[in-house]
Coordinates of C-alpha atoms in Angstrom, one line a residue:
R1 CA 4.1 58.5 34.2
A2 CA 2.1 57.2 37.1
V3 CA -0.7 55.1 35.4
S4 CA -3.0 54.4 38.2
R5 CA -5.7 51.5 38.0
R6 CA -9.1 52.3 39.4
L7 CA -12.2 50.5 40.0
A8 CA -15.6 52.2 40.1
C9 CA -18.9 50.8 41.5
G10 CA -22.4 51.4 41.5
D11 CA -24.8 51.2 44.5
V12 CA -23.6 48.9 46.9
E13 CA -26.5 49.0 49.2
G14 CA -24.7 47.3 52.3
R15 CA -23.7 43.9 50.2
L16 CA -20.0 44.5 51.1
E17 CA -19.0 40.8 51.3
A18 CA -20.4 40.5 47.5
L19 CA -18.7 43.5 46.6
F20 CA -15.4 42.8 48.3
G21 CA -15.4 39.1 47.2
R22 CA -15.8 40.4 43.7
V23 CA -12.9 42.8 44.1
R24 CA -10.6 40.1 45.5
A25 CA -11.1 38.0 42.4
I26 CA -10.5 40.6 39.9
Q27 CA -7.4 41.5 41.8
S28 CA -6.4 38.0 41.9
K29 CA -6.9 37.6 38.3
S30 CA -5.8 41.1 36.8
G31 CA -3.4 42.3 39.3
H32 CA -3.3 45.3 41.8
F33 CA -5.9 48.3 41.7
D34 CA -5.1 51.6 43.5
M35 CA -8.4 52.3 44.6
L36 CA -12.2 51.6 44.6
L37 CA -14.6 54.6 44.1
C38 CA -18.5 54.0 45.3
V39 CA -21.1 56.0 43.9
G40 CA -24.9 55.9 44.8
N41 CA -26.1 54.2 48.0
F42 CA -23.2 52.6 49.9
F43 CA -25.5 51.7 52.9
A44 CA -29.0 50.3 52.9
S45 CA -31.5 50.4 55.9
T46 CA -30.6 46.7 56.4
S47 CA -26.9 47.1 56.4
E48 CA -26.0 46.8 60.2
T49 CA -25.1 43.2 60.3
E50 CA -22.5 43.0 57.4
W51 CA -21.3 46.5 58.6
A52 CA -20.7 45.9 62.0
E53 CA -17.8 43.3 61.0
Y54 CA -15.9 46.1 58.9
R55 CA -16.8 48.8 61.5
T56 CA -15.1 46.9 64.6
G57 CA -12.1 45.6 62.3
A58 CA -13.2 42.0 62.5
K59 CA -13.0 42.3 58.5
K60 CA -11.1 44.6 56.3
A61 CA -11.7 46.1 52.8
P62 CA -9.3 44.6 50.4
I63 CA -8.4 48.0 48.7
P64 CA -8.7 51.4 49.9
T65 CA -12.5 52.4 49.2
Y66 CA -14.0 56.0 49.0
V67 CA -17.5 56.4 49.2
L68 CA -20.3 59.0 48.8
G69 CA -22.7 60.0 51.4
A70 CA -26.5 59.2 52.2
N71 CA -28.8 59.6 49.5
D72 CA -31.9 59.4 52.1
Q73 CA -32.9 60.1 55.7
E74 CA -32.5 56.3 56.7
T75 CA -28.6 56.1 56.0
V76 CA -27.7 59.5 57.2
S77 CA -26.5 58.2 60.5
Y78 CA -23.7 56.0 59.0
F79 CA -21.8 59.3 58.3
P80 CA -20.8 60.8 61.4
D81 CA -19.1 63.9 59.8
V82 CA -20.1 65.7 57.0
S83 CA -16.9 67.0 55.9
G84 CA -15.6 63.3 55.4
C85 CA -13.9 60.9 57.6
E86 CA -12.7 57.3 57.9
L87 CA -15.6 55.1 58.4
A88 CA -13.6 51.8 58.8
E89 CA -10.0 50.8 58.0
N90 CA -9.5 51.2 54.2
I91 CA -13.3 52.6 53.8
T92 CA -13.4 56.4 53.7
Y93 CA -16.3 58.7 53.4
L94 CA -15.1 61.7 51.2
G95 CA -17.5 64.2 52.5
R96 CA -20.7 66.4 51.2
R97 CA -18.7 68.0 48.2
G98 CA -15.0 68.8 47.3
L99 CA -11.8 67.8 45.5
Y100 CA -9.8 64.9 46.4
T101 CA -6.3 64.8 45.0
G102 CA -4.3 61.5 45.3
T103 CA -0.8 61.1 45.8
S104 CA -0.2 60.8 41.9
G105 CA -2.0 64.1 41.4
L106 CA -5.0 62.5 40.1
Q107 CA -7.9 64.9 41.0
I108 CA -11.4 63.5 42.2
A109 CA -14.1 65.9 42.3
Y110 CA -17.3 64.6 44.5
L111 CA -20.8 65.6 45.5
S112 CA -22.9 63.6 47.9
G113 CA -26.6 63.2 48.0
T114 CA -29.3 63.7 45.6
E115 CA -30.9 67.1 44.4
S116 CA -32.9 69.4 46.7
Q117 CA -34.7 72.4 45.8
E118 CA -35.0 73.6 49.7
E119 CA -32.4 75.6 51.0
P120 CA -30.7 74.6 53.3
A121 CA -30.8 71.1 51.7
P122 CA -31.5 68.2 54.2
A123 CA -28.4 66.2 55.2
Y124 CA -28.6 63.7 52.3
S125 CA -29.0 66.2 49.6
F126 CA -27.2 69.1 47.7
S127 CA -28.5 72.5 46.5
A128 CA -27.8 75.0 43.9
K129 CA -25.7 76.6 46.4
D130 CA -23.4 73.6 47.1
V131 CA -23.1 73.1 43.4
A132 CA -22.3 76.9 42.8
E133 CA -19.7 76.8 45.5
L134 CA -18.0 73.6 44.3
K135 CA -17.6 75.3 40.8
M136 CA -16.2 78.4 42.4
S137 CA -13.7 76.7 44.3
L138 CA -12.5 74.7 41.2
S139 CA -12.7 77.7 38.7
G140 CA -10.1 80.1 37.9
P141 CA -7.6 80.9 34.6
N142 CA -5.7 77.6 35.1
F143 CA -8.5 75.2 35.8
K144 CA -8.4 72.9 32.8
G145 CA -10.8 70.2 34.2
V146 CA -10.8 67.3 36.8
D147 CA -9.8 63.6 36.2
I148 CA -13.0 62.2 37.9
L149 CA -16.1 63.3 39.1
L150 CA -18.2 61.2 41.3
T151 CA -22.1 62.0 41.9
S152 CA -24.9 59.7 43.0
P153 CA -27.7 60.9 40.7
W154 CA -27.0 60.9 37.0
P155 CA -27.0 64.2 34.8
R156 CA -30.3 65.2 33.5
D157 CA -30.2 64.8 29.5
V158 CA -26.9 62.9 29.4
G159 CA -28.3 60.9 26.6
T160 CA -28.7 63.9 24.2
F161 CA -26.6 63.2 21.1
A162 CA -25.8 59.7 22.2
N163 CA -26.3 56.1 22.1
S164 CA -29.3 54.9 23.9
A165 CA -29.5 54.5 27.8
G166 CA -31.8 51.6 27.2
E167 CA -35.0 51.6 29.2
I168 CA -33.8 54.9 31.2
D169 CA -35.5 58.1 30.0
T170 CA -32.5 60.6 30.4
K171 CA -34.7 63.7 29.8
K172 CA -36.7 62.8 33.0
C173 CA -33.9 60.9 35.1
G174 CA -31.2 62.7 37.2
S175 CA -30.2 65.9 38.2
R176 CA -30.0 69.4 36.2
L177 CA -27.5 70.6 38.9
V178 CA -25.3 67.5 38.1
S179 CA -25.3 68.6 34.5
D180 CA -24.4 72.0 35.2
L181 CA -21.5 70.7 37.4
A182 CA -20.2 68.3 34.8
A183 CA -20.3 70.9 32.0
S184 CA -18.2 73.3 34.4
L185 CA -15.9 70.7 35.7
K186 CA -15.1 68.6 32.4
P187 CA -14.2 65.5 34.0
R188 CA -12.4 63.1 32.0
Y189 CA -14.8 60.5 33.9
H190 CA -17.7 61.0 35.3
F191 CA -19.4 58.1 37.4
A192 CA -23.2 57.9 38.9
A193 CA -25.7 55.2 39.9
L194 CA -29.2 55.2 41.6
E195 CA -31.1 54.0 38.5
K196 CA -30.3 50.2 38.8
A197 CA -28.8 50.4 35.1
Y198 CA -25.4 50.2 33.5
Y199 CA -24.9 52.9 30.6
E200 CA -21.5 53.7 29.1
R201 CA -22.1 56.9 27.2
L202 CA -20.1 57.7 24.0
P203 CA -17.3 60.2 24.7
Y204 CA -18.5 63.9 24.4
R205 CA -16.5 67.0 23.6
N206 CA -16.0 69.9 26.1
H207 CA -15.5 72.5 23.5
T208 CA -17.2 74.0 20.7
V209 CA -15.6 72.9 17.5
L210 CA -14.4 75.8 15.4
Q211 CA -14.6 78.3 18.2
E212 CA -12.6 77.1 21.1
T213 CA -9.2 75.5 21.6
P214 CA -9.7 71.5 21.7
Q215 CA -10.0 70.1 24.9
H216 CA -10.1 66.4 26.4
V217 CA -13.4 64.6 26.3
T218 CA -15.5 63.2 28.9
R219 CA -16.8 59.6 29.5
F220 CA -19.8 59.4 31.5
I221 CA -20.4 55.7 32.9
A222 CA -23.5 54.8 35.0
L223 CA -23.2 51.6 37.1
A224 CA -25.8 49.1 38.4
D225 CA -26.4 48.1 42.0
V226 CA -23.8 45.1 43.4
G227 CA -25.1 41.7 43.0
N228 CA -28.1 42.7 41.0
A229 CA -30.2 39.6 39.6
S230 CA -30.0 40.7 36.0
K231 CA -26.2 40.7 35.8
K232 CA -26.1 44.4 34.8
K233 CA -22.5 45.6 35.0
Y234 CA -21.9 47.1 38.6
L235 CA -18.1 47.3 38.5
Y236 CA -16.0 49.3 36.1
A237 CA -11.9 48.9 35.8
F238 CA -10.2 51.6 34.3
S239 CA -6.4 52.9 33.8
I240 CA -5.8 56.6 34.1
V241 CA -2.5 59.0 34.0
P242 CA -3.5 62.3 35.9
M243 CA -4.2 65.0 33.5
S244 CA -1.5 67.2 35.1
S245 CA 1.1 64.8 33.8
M246 CA -0.1 64.0 30.5
D247 CA 1.3 65.6 27.3
P248 CA -1.3 68.2 26.2
A249 CA -1.6 67.0 22.7
E250 CA -2.2 63.4 23.8
L251 CA -4.9 64.7 26.2
V252 CA -7.0 66.5 23.8
K253 CA -6.9 63.6 21.1
Q254 CA -10.5 63.3 20.0
P255 CA -11.5 59.5 19.7
Q256 CA -13.5 58.5 16.4
D257 CA -16.9 58.2 18.3
V258 CA -17.0 61.6 20.1
T259 CA -20.4 63.5 20.2
E260 CA -21.5 66.9 20.8
N261 CA -21.7 68.1 24.8
P262 CA -25.2 67.0 25.8
Y263 CA -25.2 69.8 28.2
R264 CA -24.4 72.7 26.0
K265 CA -28.1 73.4 25.2
S266 CA -29.1 73.5 28.9
Q267 CA -26.3 75.8 29.7
K268 CA -27.1 78.4 27.0
E269 CA -30.5 78.8 28.4
A270 CA -28.9 79.8 31.7
P271 CA -28.2 83.5 31.4
K272 CA -24.5 84.3 31.7
T273 CA -23.0 87.1 33.5
K274 CA -20.5 89.1 31.7
A275 CA -17.6 88.0 33.8
A276 CA -18.4 84.4 33.7
M277 CA -18.2 84.6 29.8
G278 CA -15.0 86.5 29.8
A279 CA -13.5 83.3 31.9
E280 CA -15.1 81.0 29.9
E281 CA -15.1 81.8 26.1
E282 CA -12.1 83.0 24.3
P283 CA -12.8 85.1 21.4
A284 CA -13.2 83.1 18.2
C285 CA -10.4 84.9 16.3
Q286 CA -7.8 83.3 18.9
F287 CA -9.0 79.7 17.6
F288 CA -6.3 78.8 15.2
F289 CA -3.4 80.4 16.6
D290 CA -3.9 78.7 19.8
L291 CA -3.6 75.5 18.0
K292 CA 0.2 75.9 18.3
K293 CA -0.2 75.0 22.2
H294 CA -1.0 71.6 21.2
Q295 CA 1.8 70.3 19.6
G296 CA 3.7 69.4 22.6
K297 CA 6.6 71.7 22.0
K298 CA 7.8 74.2 24.8
R299 CA 7.9 77.6 23.9
P300 CA 11.3 79.3 24.5
S301 CA 10.8 81.2 28.1
D302 CA 13.1 84.0 27.1
G303 CA 10.6 84.9 24.3
K304 CA 13.2 84.4 21.7
E305 CA 12.5 81.8 19.0
G306 CA 14.9 79.0 18.4
G307 CA 17.6 79.4 15.7
N308 CA 15.1 78.2 12.9
S309 CA 13.0 80.9 13.0
Q310 CA 13.2 81.6 9.5
S311 CA 13.1 78.1 8.5
K312 CA 9.9 76.8 6.6
Q313 CA 8.9 74.8 9.8
A314 CA 8.1 78.1 11.6
K315 CA 5.7 80.0 9.0
K316 CA 2.7 81.4 10.6
P317 CA -0.6 82.0 9.0
S318 CA -0.9 85.8 8.0
Q319 CA -3.8 87.9 9.0
P320 CA -6.5 88.2 6.3
T321 CA -6.8 91.9 5.6
G322 CA -10.8 91.8 5.5
P323 CA -13.4 89.2 6.2
C324 CA -12.4 85.8 5.0
W325 CA -14.9 83.1 3.8
F326 CA -12.7 80.3 4.7
C327 CA -10.6 81.1 7.9
L328 CA -12.3 78.7 10.2
A329 CA -12.3 81.0 13.1
S330 CA -14.2 83.8 10.8
P331 CA -17.9 84.3 11.5
E332 CA -18.2 84.1 7.8
V333 CA -17.5 80.5 7.5
E334 CA -20.5 78.3 6.9
K335 CA -20.2 76.0 9.8
H336 CA -22.7 73.5 8.5
L337 CA -20.7 72.4 5.6
V338 CA -17.7 71.5 7.5
V339 CA -17.2 67.7 7.3
S340 CA -14.0 67.1 9.3
I341 CA -11.5 69.1 11.4
G342 CA -7.7 68.2 11.7
T343 CA -5.2 70.1 13.6
H344 CA -4.1 72.4 10.8
C345 CA -6.7 71.7 7.9
Y346 CA -10.4 71.1 7.5
L347 CA -12.5 69.3 5.0
A348 CA -15.9 71.1 3.7
L349 CA -18.3 70.6 1.1
A350 CA -18.1 73.2 -1.5
K351 CA -20.8 75.6 -1.6
G352 CA -21.7 75.3 -5.0
G353 CA -20.4 72.0 -5.5
L354 CA -20.3 70.4 -9.1
L355 CA -21.5 67.3 -7.6
P356 CA -22.9 66.3 -4.2
D357 CA -19.3 64.9 -3.0
H358 CA -17.5 67.9 -4.3
V359 CA -15.3 68.7 -1.3
L360 CA -12.5 71.5 -0.3
I361 CA -9.3 70.7 1.7
L362 CA -8.6 74.1 3.3
P363 CA -6.2 75.3 5.9
I364 CA -7.6 76.3 9.1
G365 CA -5.2 79.3 9.3
H366 CA -5.1 81.9 6.8
Y367 CA -2.6 80.8 3.9
Q368 CA -3.0 82.1 0.4
S369 CA -1.5 79.2 -1.7
V370 CA -0.1 75.7 -1.2
V371 CA 3.4 77.3 -1.8
D372 CA 2.9 79.5 1.6
L373 CA 2.0 76.2 3.9
S374 CA 4.3 75.3 6.2
S375 CA 5.7 71.7 6.7
E376 CA 3.1 70.6 9.2
V377 CA 0.2 71.9 7.3
V378 CA 1.6 70.2 4.1
E379 CA 1.9 67.0 6.0
E380 CA -1.8 67.0 7.0
V381 CA -3.0 68.2 3.5
T382 CA -1.3 64.9 2.3
K383 CA -3.2 62.7 4.8
Y384 CA -6.6 64.4 4.1
K385 CA -5.6 63.6 0.1
A386 CA -4.8 59.8 1.0
A387 CA -7.9 59.6 3.2
L388 CA -10.3 60.9 0.2
K389 CA -8.5 58.7 -2.4
E390 CA -9.2 55.8 -0.3
F391 CA -12.9 57.1 0.4
F392 CA -13.7 57.9 -3.3
R393 CA -12.0 54.6 -4.7
S394 CA -14.4 52.6 -2.3
K395 CA -17.3 54.5 -4.2
G396 CA -15.8 53.4 -7.5
K397 CA -14.4 57.0 -8.1
R398 CA -11.2 58.9 -8.5
Y399 CA -10.5 62.6 -7.7
V400 CA -9.2 65.4 -9.7
L401 CA -7.7 68.2 -7.4
F402 CA -6.9 71.7 -8.6
E403 CA -6.0 75.0 -7.0
R404 CA -6.1 78.3 -8.5
N405 CA -4.0 80.8 -6.9
Y406 CA -5.0 83.7 -8.6
R407 CA -7.6 86.5 -7.5
S408 CA -8.2 84.1 -4.4
Q409 CA -7.5 85.2 -0.7
H410 CA -7.5 81.8 1.0
L411 CA -5.9 78.5 -0.4
Q412 CA -8.8 76.1 -1.4
L413 CA -7.9 72.6 -3.0
Q414 CA -11.0 71.7 -4.8
V415 CA -11.4 68.0 -4.9
I416 CA -13.9 66.6 -7.4
P417 CA -14.7 62.6 -7.7
V418 CA -15.0 61.3 -11.1
P419 CA -16.2 57.7 -12.3
L420 CA -13.2 55.4 -12.3
D421 CA -14.7 53.3 -15.2
H422 CA -15.0 56.1 -17.7
C423 CA -12.0 58.5 -16.7
T424 CA -8.5 57.2 -17.0
P425 CA -5.8 59.5 -15.8
E426 CA -4.9 59.9 -19.5
D427 CA -8.3 61.1 -20.3
I428 CA -8.3 63.7 -17.7
K429 CA -5.0 65.2 -18.6
E430 CA -6.1 65.3 -22.1
S431 CA -9.2 67.1 -21.4
F432 CA -7.4 69.8 -19.2
I433 CA -4.7 70.1 -22.0
A434 CA -7.0 70.4 -24.8
Q435 CA -9.1 73.0 -23.0
A436 CA -6.0 74.8 -22.0
Q437 CA -4.8 75.0 -25.7
E438 CA -8.2 76.2 -26.9
Q439 CA -7.5 79.2 -24.6
Q440 CA -4.2 79.7 -25.0
I441 CA -3.0 78.4 -21.6
E442 CA 0.2 76.5 -21.5
L443 CA -0.4 73.6 -19.0
L444 CA 2.9 71.6 -18.3
E445 CA 2.9 68.1 -16.6
L446 CA 5.4 68.2 -13.8
P447 CA 7.9 65.4 -13.2
E448 CA 7.0 62.8 -10.7
H449 CA 7.5 63.6 -7.1
S450 CA 8.2 67.2 -7.9
D451 CA 6.5 70.0 -5.9
I452 CA 4.8 72.9 -7.0
A453 CA 6.9 75.2 -4.6
Q454 CA 9.9 74.3 -6.9
V455 CA 8.4 75.9 -9.9
A456 CA 6.2 78.6 -8.3
P457 CA 8.2 81.0 -5.8
P458 CA 5.9 82.4 -3.1
G459 CA 3.7 85.1 -4.3
T460 CA 3.4 83.6 -8.1
P461 CA 0.0 83.3 -9.4
Y462 CA -0.6 79.7 -10.9
F463 CA -3.2 77.1 -11.5
Y464 CA -2.5 73.5 -11.0
V465 CA -4.1 70.1 -11.4
E466 CA -3.3 67.0 -9.4
L467 CA -4.8 63.4 -9.9
D468 CA -5.2 60.9 -7.3
T469 CA -2.1 58.9 -9.2
G470 CA 0.2 62.0 -8.1
E471 CA 0.4 63.2 -11.5
K472 CA 0.2 67.0 -11.6
L473 CA -0.3 69.6 -14.5
F474 CA 0.8 73.3 -13.9
H475 CA 0.2 76.7 -15.6
R476 CA 2.1 79.7 -14.4
I477 CA -0.3 82.7 -14.6
R478 CA 1.2 85.7 -16.2
G479 CA -1.7 87.9 -17.5
R480 CA -5.4 87.2 -17.3
F481 CA -6.6 83.8 -16.6
P482 CA -10.5 82.4 -16.6
L483 CA -11.5 82.2 -12.9
Q484 CA -14.0 79.1 -13.7
F485 CA -11.3 77.3 -15.8
G486 CA -11.1 74.1 -13.6
R487 CA -14.8 73.9 -13.2
S488 CA -15.6 74.1 -16.8
V489 CA -13.1 71.5 -17.5

């Protein structure tokens, strides 16, 4: 896979010697970079003397350099052709707006200038029409997003849900049209400048959790001006594999510090046409069925499954017969209670929890019980259990987990923490067994490492308890069973 190493730079303002000197130093120390992408003001009104040496070929840029156009009337004359052209050897003006595809398949969308309310916009600006046309040219059923977006102005509101941008007020600075463009193009990296500040925003999501198939995140990076006195960062080095040659599962991995999308709010306010909605939002019910796409397995093209379609691996969640309170895609789910979402399972606070930290582990798809789960769901349930054990132990607690597969529609694993210091595993087991005897319920201890599936064929009603030591108690339900048994113990 072609990993390409790129440099991005903020406002150069004609300081070519300072910029290229720095680039040479970086290359001699850290090796070759494929290209330099410049956002903001590449020229200033005083650039002429330095620029003349590059324009005439007396000096040459040490790296293929791609630049955006003018942001003011004074520098318009430096850009002779609006559709983009070579300005000097190794220095290329990308053009007013468009998509540049590198030899490696890397896709770079760009928009030159600052936002203008006038139509037609002045030569150093873009208008709503430019943004609409750029969005249109890149939309379509197979459009997943671009690798890099280059704009000079910051997107308005980029700081929403994120780390602070220092003294820059992101509610007042930048362009709404750029926010709208970034929301549509879903770049993996978005670079901007003009504010003489360095700001690396936490990565943000490009999908609505629980309602849309997971997508890659976007990293917004604003860069300062070359050679600024306060030593703010103006050059950013990064490695990137083109999206087109990445494994889909790898691409959509969500980093730990990911935030909500800062532009969702402003997008919602814009009225959507029916057609635009159809393209953008798949109905929520597809949410968990589409997760299969992200496992990096190719589907057989002849439509037939491989030979193991009957194996435990290939179990698909069944469809609920009516509204289900626990299917993630269901409108009935109380989304504010959701704590964490994996690929096959999610963690939520219990609605009527016995304690504030009483949680549930639930499969995203519709499964009736632990016995029905496919192996990859079981694997993720195990990871959640391990994480909860570690979390509760750090708080001086151990958990008790139970499942009642009886008069329940969707598997819920109830996880309840109890204080370590006065609940030993023996105490917990004794409490369950004593209460069970009072109600003529036979609770058996299962041998270590044995699986519920070995004692309960699919479709069997049962109740089971598991401690965070792995010890398990099991009851096969043959008649009536008190629904609140686990809670009352």
